[in-house]
PDB file of C-alpha atoms in Angstrom:
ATOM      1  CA  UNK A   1      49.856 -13.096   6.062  1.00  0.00           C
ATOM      2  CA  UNK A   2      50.615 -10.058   3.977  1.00  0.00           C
ATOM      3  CA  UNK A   3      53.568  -9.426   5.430  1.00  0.00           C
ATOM      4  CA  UNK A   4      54.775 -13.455   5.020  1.00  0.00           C
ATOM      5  CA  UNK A   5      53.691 -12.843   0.914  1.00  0.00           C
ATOM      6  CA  UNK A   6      55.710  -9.533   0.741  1.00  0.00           C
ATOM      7  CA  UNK A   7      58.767 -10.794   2.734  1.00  0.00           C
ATOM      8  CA  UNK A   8      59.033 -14.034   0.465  1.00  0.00           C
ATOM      9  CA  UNK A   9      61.023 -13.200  -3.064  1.00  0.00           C
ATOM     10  CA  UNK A  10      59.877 -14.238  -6.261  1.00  0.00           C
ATOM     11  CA  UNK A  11      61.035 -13.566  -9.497  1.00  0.00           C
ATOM     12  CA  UNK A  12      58.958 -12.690 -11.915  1.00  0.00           C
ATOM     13  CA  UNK A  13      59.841 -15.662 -14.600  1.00  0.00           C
ATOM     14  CA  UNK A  14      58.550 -17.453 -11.802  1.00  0.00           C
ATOM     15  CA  UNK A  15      55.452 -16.026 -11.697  1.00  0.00           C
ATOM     16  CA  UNK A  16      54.241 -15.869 -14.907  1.00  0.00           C
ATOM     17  CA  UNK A  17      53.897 -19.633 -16.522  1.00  0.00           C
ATOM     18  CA  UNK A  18      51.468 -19.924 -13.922  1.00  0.00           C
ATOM     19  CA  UNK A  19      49.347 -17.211 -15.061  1.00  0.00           C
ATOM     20  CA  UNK A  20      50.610 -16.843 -18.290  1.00  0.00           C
ATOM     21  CA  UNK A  21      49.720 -20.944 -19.054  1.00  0.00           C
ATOM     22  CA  UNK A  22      46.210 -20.008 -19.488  1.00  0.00           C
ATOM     23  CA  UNK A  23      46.591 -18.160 -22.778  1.00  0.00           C
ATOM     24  CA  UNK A  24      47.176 -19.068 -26.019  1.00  0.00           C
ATOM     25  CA  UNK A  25      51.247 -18.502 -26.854  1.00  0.00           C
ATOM     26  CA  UNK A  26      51.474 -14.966 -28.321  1.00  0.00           C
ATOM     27  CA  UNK A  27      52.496 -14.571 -32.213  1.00  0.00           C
ATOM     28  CA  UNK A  28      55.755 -11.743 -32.216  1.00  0.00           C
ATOM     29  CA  UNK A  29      52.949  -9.277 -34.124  1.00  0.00           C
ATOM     30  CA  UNK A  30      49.386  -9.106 -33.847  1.00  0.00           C
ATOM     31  CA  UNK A  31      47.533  -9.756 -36.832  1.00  0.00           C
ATOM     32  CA  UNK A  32      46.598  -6.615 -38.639  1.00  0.00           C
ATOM     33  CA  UNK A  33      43.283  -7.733 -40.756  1.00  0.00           C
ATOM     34  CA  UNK A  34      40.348  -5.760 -40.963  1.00  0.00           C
ATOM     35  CA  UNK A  35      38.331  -8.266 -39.639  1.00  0.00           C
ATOM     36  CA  UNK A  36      38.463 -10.100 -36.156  1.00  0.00           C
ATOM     37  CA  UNK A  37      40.417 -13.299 -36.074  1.00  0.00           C
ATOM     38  CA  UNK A  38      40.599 -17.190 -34.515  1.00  0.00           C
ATOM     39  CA  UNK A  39      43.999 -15.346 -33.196  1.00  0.00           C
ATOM     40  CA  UNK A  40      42.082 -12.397 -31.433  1.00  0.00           C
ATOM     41  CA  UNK A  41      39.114 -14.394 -30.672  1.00  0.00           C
ATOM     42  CA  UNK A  42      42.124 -16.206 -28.474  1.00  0.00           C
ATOM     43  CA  UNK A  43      43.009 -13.138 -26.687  1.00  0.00           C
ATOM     44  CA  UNK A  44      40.438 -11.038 -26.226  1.00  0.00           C
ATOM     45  CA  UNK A  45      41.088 -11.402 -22.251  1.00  0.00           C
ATOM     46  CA  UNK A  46      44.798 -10.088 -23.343  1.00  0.00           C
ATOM     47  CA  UNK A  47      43.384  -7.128 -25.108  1.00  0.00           C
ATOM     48  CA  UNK A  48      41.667  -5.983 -22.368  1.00  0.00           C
ATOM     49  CA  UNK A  49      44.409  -5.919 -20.410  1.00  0.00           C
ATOM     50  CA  UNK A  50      46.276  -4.251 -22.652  1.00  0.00           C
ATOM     51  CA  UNK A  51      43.451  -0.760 -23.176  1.00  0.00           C
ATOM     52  CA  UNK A  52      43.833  -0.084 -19.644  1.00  0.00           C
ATOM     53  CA  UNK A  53      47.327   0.418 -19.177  1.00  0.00           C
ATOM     54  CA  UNK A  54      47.674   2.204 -22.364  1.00  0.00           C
ATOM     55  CA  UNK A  55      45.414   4.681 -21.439  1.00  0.00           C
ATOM     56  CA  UNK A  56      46.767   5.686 -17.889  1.00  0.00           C
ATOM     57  CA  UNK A  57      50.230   5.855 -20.287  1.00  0.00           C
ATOM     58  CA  UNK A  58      51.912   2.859 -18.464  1.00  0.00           C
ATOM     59  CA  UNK A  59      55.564   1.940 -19.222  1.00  0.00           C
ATOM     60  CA  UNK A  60      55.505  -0.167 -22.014  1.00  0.00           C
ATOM     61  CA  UNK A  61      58.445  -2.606 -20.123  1.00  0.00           C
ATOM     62  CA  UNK A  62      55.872  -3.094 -17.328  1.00  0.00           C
ATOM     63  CA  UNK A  63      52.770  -3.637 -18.908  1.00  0.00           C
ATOM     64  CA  UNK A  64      55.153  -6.391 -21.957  1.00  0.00           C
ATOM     65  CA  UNK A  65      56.168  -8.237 -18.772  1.00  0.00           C
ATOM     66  CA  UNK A  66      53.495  -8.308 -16.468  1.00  0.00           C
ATOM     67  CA  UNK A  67      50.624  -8.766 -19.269  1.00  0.00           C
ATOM     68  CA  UNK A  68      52.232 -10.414 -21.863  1.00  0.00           C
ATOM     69  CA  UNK A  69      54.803 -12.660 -20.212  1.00  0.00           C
ATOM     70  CA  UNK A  70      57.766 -11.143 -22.162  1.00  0.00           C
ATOM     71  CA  UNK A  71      61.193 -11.355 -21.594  1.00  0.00           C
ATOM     72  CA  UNK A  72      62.291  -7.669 -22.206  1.00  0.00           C
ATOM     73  CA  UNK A  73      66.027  -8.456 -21.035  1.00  0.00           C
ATOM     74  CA  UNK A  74      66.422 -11.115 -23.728  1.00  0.00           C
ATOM     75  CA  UNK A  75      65.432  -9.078 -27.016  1.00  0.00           C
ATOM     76  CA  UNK A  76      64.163  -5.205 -26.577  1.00  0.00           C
ATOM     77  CA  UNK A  77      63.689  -4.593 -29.406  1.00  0.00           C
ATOM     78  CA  UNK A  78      61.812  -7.793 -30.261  1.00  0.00           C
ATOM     79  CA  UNK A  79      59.407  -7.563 -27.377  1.00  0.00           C
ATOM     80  CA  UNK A  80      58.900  -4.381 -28.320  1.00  0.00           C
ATOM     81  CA  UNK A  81      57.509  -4.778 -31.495  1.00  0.00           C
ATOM     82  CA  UNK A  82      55.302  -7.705 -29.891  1.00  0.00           C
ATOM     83  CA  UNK A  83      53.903  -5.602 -27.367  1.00  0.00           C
ATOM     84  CA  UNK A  84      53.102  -2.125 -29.622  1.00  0.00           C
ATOM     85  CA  UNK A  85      51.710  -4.562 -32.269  1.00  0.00           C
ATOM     86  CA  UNK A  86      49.190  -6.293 -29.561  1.00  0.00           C
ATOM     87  CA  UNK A  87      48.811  -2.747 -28.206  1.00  0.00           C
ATOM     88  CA  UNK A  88      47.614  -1.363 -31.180  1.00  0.00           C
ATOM     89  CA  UNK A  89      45.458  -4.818 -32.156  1.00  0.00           C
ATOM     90  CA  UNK A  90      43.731  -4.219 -28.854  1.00  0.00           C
ATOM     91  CA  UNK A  91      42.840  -0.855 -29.181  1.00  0.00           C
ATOM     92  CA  UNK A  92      41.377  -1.386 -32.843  1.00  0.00           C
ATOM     93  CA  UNK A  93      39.286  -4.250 -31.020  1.00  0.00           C
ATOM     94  CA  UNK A  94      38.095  -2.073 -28.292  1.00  0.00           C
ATOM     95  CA  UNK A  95      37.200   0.757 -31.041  1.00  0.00           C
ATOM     96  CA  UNK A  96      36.054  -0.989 -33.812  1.00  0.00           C
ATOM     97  CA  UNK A  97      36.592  -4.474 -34.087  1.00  0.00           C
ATOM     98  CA  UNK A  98      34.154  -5.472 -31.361  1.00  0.00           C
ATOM     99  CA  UNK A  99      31.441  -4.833 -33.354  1.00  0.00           C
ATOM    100  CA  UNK A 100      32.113  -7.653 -35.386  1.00  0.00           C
ATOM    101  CA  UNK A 101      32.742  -9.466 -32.760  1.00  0.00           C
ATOM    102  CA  UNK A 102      28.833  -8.547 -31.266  1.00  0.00           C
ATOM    103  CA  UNK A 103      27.631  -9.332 -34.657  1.00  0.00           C
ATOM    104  CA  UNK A 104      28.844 -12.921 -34.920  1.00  0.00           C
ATOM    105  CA  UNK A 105      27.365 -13.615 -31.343  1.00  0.00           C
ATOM    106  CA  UNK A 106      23.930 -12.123 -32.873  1.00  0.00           C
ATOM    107  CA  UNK A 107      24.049  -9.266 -30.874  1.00  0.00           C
ATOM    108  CA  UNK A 108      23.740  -5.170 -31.797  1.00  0.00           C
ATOM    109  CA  UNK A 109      26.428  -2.850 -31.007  1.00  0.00           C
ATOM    110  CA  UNK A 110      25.572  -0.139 -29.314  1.00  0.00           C
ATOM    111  CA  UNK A 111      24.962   3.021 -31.197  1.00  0.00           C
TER     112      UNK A 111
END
């Protein structure tokens, strides 16, 4: 079965509506406001994503394709902007911004 999956070519546009679909559509930039937003609310599950290839110092073109569904060969420079601007929102939600987050859901950080 594996080998059936591994011998049958996909492209990756093809791929991604699929599991892309699920998400909310992605602004170019992240919002930037010191508090968490309806827009990061949205895409916390992107976020996520996002810490863990950041910290094992993943290629950015990997992790802007495979995570956020961006077309890298259309506009580099464009995608990424999108991507380091959702990089960095993630990381401020992961550090900081969660705790807001807790604290609307009536729950303590923890210390």
């Amino acid at each position: 079965m594996i080998a059936e999956y591994l011998a049958t070519e996909y492209t990756l546009n093809s791929l991604l509506p699929t599991w892309f679909e699920v998400f909310a559509v992605l602004r170019k930039i992240a919002p930037d406001d010191a508090f968490i937003t309806a827009y990061d609310r949205e895409h916390m599950a992107i976020y996520a994503r996002l810490v863990s290839p950041h910290d094992a110092e993943a290629d950015w073109i990997d992790t802007a394709i495979l995570i956020l569904g961006l077309d890298v060969m259309a506009d580099e420079a464009a995608a990424f902007a999108c991507f380091q601007s959702h990089t960095e929102r993630a990381l401020w939600v992961a550090t900081e911004g969660y705790r807001q987050a807790l604290a609307e859901a009536g729950l303590s950080s923890p210390s």
